[in-house]
């Protein structure tokens, strides 16, 4: 499923990508090889620390995992060219709110 989502995004080399729901950082690591930069958000501190350790251990320096509420994204590093929501959601996000995440 992740491969299809990544393929559908058609990420370009210079894209700035937001990952909502970083978990272990696996998806962020994949995207880091395709995009210019990746910011991933996760709500719990322990997975954030573990994912960041994994990225560093693999020499991935164009991706970071930060602690944030998933619905808030991480506007500080925007605008984003692409936004990947990893995991299931109860309802589709409001397109206006997603657009706001993409604004500086």
PDB file of C-alpha atoms in Angstrom:
ATOM      1  CA  UNK A   1       0.000   0.000   0.000  1.00  0.00           C
ATOM      2  CA  UNK A   2       2.803   2.417   0.880  1.00  0.00           C
ATOM      3  CA  UNK A   3       4.488   1.824  -2.468  1.00  0.00           C
ATOM      4  CA  UNK A   4       1.269   2.686  -4.316  1.00  0.00           C
ATOM      5  CA  UNK A   5       0.757   5.835  -2.259  1.00  0.00           C
ATOM      6  CA  UNK A   6       4.333   6.964  -2.900  1.00  0.00           C
ATOM      7  CA  UNK A   7       3.986   6.167  -6.598  1.00  0.00           C
ATOM      8  CA  UNK A   8       0.751   8.175  -6.811  1.00  0.00           C
ATOM      9  CA  UNK A   9       2.458  11.246  -5.325  1.00  0.00           C
ATOM     10  CA  UNK A  10       4.898  11.398  -8.272  1.00  0.00           C
ATOM     11  CA  UNK A  11       7.566  12.961  -6.049  1.00  0.00           C
ATOM     12  CA  UNK A  12      10.264  15.009  -7.766  1.00  0.00           C
ATOM     13  CA  UNK A  13      13.852  15.425  -6.601  1.00  0.00           C
ATOM     14  CA  UNK A  14      13.362  18.910  -5.162  1.00  0.00           C
ATOM     15  CA  UNK A  15       9.993  18.342  -3.479  1.00  0.00           C
ATOM     16  CA  UNK A  16       9.404  19.246   0.152  1.00  0.00           C
ATOM     17  CA  UNK A  17       7.228  16.465   1.608  1.00  0.00           C
ATOM     18  CA  UNK A  18       5.202  16.217   4.825  1.00  0.00           C
ATOM     19  CA  UNK A  19       4.478  12.773   6.256  1.00  0.00           C
ATOM     20  CA  UNK A  20       1.586  12.635   8.698  1.00  0.00           C
ATOM     21  CA  UNK A  21       1.947   9.615  10.980  1.00  0.00           C
ATOM     22  CA  UNK A  22       5.670   8.811  10.900  1.00  0.00           C
ATOM     23  CA  UNK A  23       5.580   5.670  13.094  1.00  0.00           C
ATOM     24  CA  UNK A  24       8.983   3.940  12.671  1.00  0.00           C
ATOM     25  CA  UNK A  25      10.149   6.360   9.986  1.00  0.00           C
ATOM     26  CA  UNK A  26      10.163   3.717   7.247  1.00  0.00           C
ATOM     27  CA  UNK A  27       8.004   5.733   4.860  1.00  0.00           C
ATOM     28  CA  UNK A  28       9.999   8.862   5.618  1.00  0.00           C
ATOM     29  CA  UNK A  29      13.233   7.052   4.771  1.00  0.00           C
ATOM     30  CA  UNK A  30      11.830   5.921   1.428  1.00  0.00           C
ATOM     31  CA  UNK A  31      10.601   9.420   0.606  1.00  0.00           C
ATOM     32  CA  UNK A  32      13.965  10.918   1.601  1.00  0.00           C
ATOM     33  CA  UNK A  33      15.566   9.027  -1.288  1.00  0.00           C
ATOM     34  CA  UNK A  34      13.066  10.565  -3.723  1.00  0.00           C
ATOM     35  CA  UNK A  35      12.474  14.097  -2.407  1.00  0.00           C
ATOM     36  CA  UNK A  36      14.579  17.090  -1.513  1.00  0.00           C
ATOM     37  CA  UNK A  37      13.414  17.144   2.099  1.00  0.00           C
ATOM     38  CA  UNK A  38      10.972  15.274   4.310  1.00  0.00           C
ATOM     39  CA  UNK A  39       9.362  16.355   7.568  1.00  0.00           C
ATOM     40  CA  UNK A  40       7.418  13.630   9.353  1.00  0.00           C
ATOM     41  CA  UNK A  41       5.142  14.172  12.327  1.00  0.00           C
ATOM     42  CA  UNK A  42       4.178  11.714  15.030  1.00  0.00           C
ATOM     43  CA  UNK A  43       2.254  12.310  18.245  1.00  0.00           C
ATOM     44  CA  UNK A  44       4.235  10.222  20.727  1.00  0.00           C
ATOM     45  CA  UNK A  45       7.764  11.079  21.881  1.00  0.00           C
ATOM     46  CA  UNK A  46       9.166   7.520  21.932  1.00  0.00           C
ATOM     47  CA  UNK A  47       8.383   6.730  18.263  1.00  0.00           C
ATOM     48  CA  UNK A  48       9.703  10.172  17.267  1.00  0.00           C
ATOM     49  CA  UNK A  49      13.036   9.502  18.971  1.00  0.00           C
ATOM     50  CA  UNK A  50      13.293   5.970  17.564  1.00  0.00           C
ATOM     51  CA  UNK A  51      12.438   7.049  14.011  1.00  0.00           C
ATOM     52  CA  UNK A  52      14.977   9.888  14.161  1.00  0.00           C
ATOM     53  CA  UNK A  53      17.649   7.465  15.430  1.00  0.00           C
ATOM     54  CA  UNK A  54      16.901   5.107  12.539  1.00  0.00           C
ATOM     55  CA  UNK A  55      17.184   7.911   9.969  1.00  0.00           C
ATOM     56  CA  UNK A  56      20.525   9.028  11.418  1.00  0.00           C
ATOM     57  CA  UNK A  57      21.835   5.451  11.606  1.00  0.00           C
ATOM     58  CA  UNK A  58      21.129   5.060   7.887  1.00  0.00           C
ATOM     59  CA  UNK A  59      22.790   8.348   6.973  1.00  0.00           C
ATOM     60  CA  UNK A  60      19.551  10.020   5.911  1.00  0.00           C
ATOM     61  CA  UNK A  61      20.133  13.723   6.479  1.00  0.00           C
ATOM     62  CA  UNK A  62      17.295  15.245   4.460  1.00  0.00           C
ATOM     63  CA  UNK A  63      14.490  13.896   6.680  1.00  0.00           C
ATOM     64  CA  UNK A  64      13.436  14.709  10.226  1.00  0.00           C
ATOM     65  CA  UNK A  65      10.753  13.382  12.528  1.00  0.00           C
ATOM     66  CA  UNK A  66       9.095  15.833  14.902  1.00  0.00           C
ATOM     67  CA  UNK A  67       6.535  15.544  17.681  1.00  0.00           C
ATOM     68  CA  UNK A  68       3.286  17.223  16.718  1.00  0.00           C
ATOM     69  CA  UNK A  69      -0.422  16.572  16.665  1.00  0.00           C
ATOM     70  CA  UNK A  70      -1.136  14.836  13.378  1.00  0.00           C
ATOM     71  CA  UNK A  71      -4.025  17.164  12.544  1.00  0.00           C
ATOM     72  CA  UNK A  72      -1.677  20.152  12.919  1.00  0.00           C
ATOM     73  CA  UNK A  73       0.978  18.952  10.490  1.00  0.00           C
ATOM     74  CA  UNK A  74       4.148  21.052  10.757  1.00  0.00           C
ATOM     75  CA  UNK A  75       3.713  24.422   9.094  1.00  0.00           C
ATOM     76  CA  UNK A  76       7.144  25.695  10.210  1.00  0.00           C
ATOM     77  CA  UNK A  77       8.859  23.795   7.380  1.00  0.00           C
ATOM     78  CA  UNK A  78       6.187  24.423   4.719  1.00  0.00           C
ATOM     79  CA  UNK A  79       5.112  24.966   2.113  1.00  0.00           C
ATOM     80  CA  UNK A  80       4.941  21.293   1.152  1.00  0.00           C
ATOM     81  CA  UNK A  81       4.799  20.046  -2.392  1.00  0.00           C
ATOM     82  CA  UNK A  82       3.312  16.722  -1.299  1.00  0.00           C
ATOM     83  CA  UNK A  83       1.600  15.430   1.844  1.00  0.00           C
ATOM     84  CA  UNK A  84       1.474  11.712   2.625  1.00  0.00           C
ATOM     85  CA  UNK A  85      -0.913  10.498   5.320  1.00  0.00           C
ATOM     86  CA  UNK A  86       0.437   7.166   6.546  1.00  0.00           C
ATOM     87  CA  UNK A  87      -2.204   4.999   8.156  1.00  0.00           C
ATOM     88  CA  UNK A  88      -5.946   4.866   8.288  1.00  0.00           C
ATOM     89  CA  UNK A  89      -8.133   7.866   8.937  1.00  0.00           C
ATOM     90  CA  UNK A  90     -11.743   7.964  10.082  1.00  0.00           C
ATOM     91  CA  UNK A  91     -12.643  10.667   7.575  1.00  0.00           C
ATOM     92  CA  UNK A  92     -10.956  12.470   4.720  1.00  0.00           C
ATOM     93  CA  UNK A  93      -9.196  15.637   5.895  1.00  0.00           C
ATOM     94  CA  UNK A  94     -10.788  18.956   5.044  1.00  0.00           C
ATOM     95  CA  UNK A  95      -9.134  20.071   1.769  1.00  0.00           C
ATOM     96  CA  UNK A  96      -9.003  23.663   3.047  1.00  0.00           C
ATOM     97  CA  UNK A  97      -7.045  22.573   6.120  1.00  0.00           C
ATOM     98  CA  UNK A  98      -4.656  20.544   3.946  1.00  0.00           C
ATOM     99  CA  UNK A  99      -4.144  23.601   1.769  1.00  0.00           C
ATOM    100  CA  UNK A 100      -3.313  25.600   4.892  1.00  0.00           C
ATOM    101  CA  UNK A 101      -0.598  23.067   5.785  1.00  0.00           C
ATOM    102  CA  UNK A 102       0.931  23.719   2.401  1.00  0.00           C
ATOM    103  CA  UNK A 103       1.079  27.502   2.858  1.00  0.00           C
ATOM    104  CA  UNK A 104       4.110  29.264   4.362  1.00  0.00           C
TER     105      UNK A 104
END
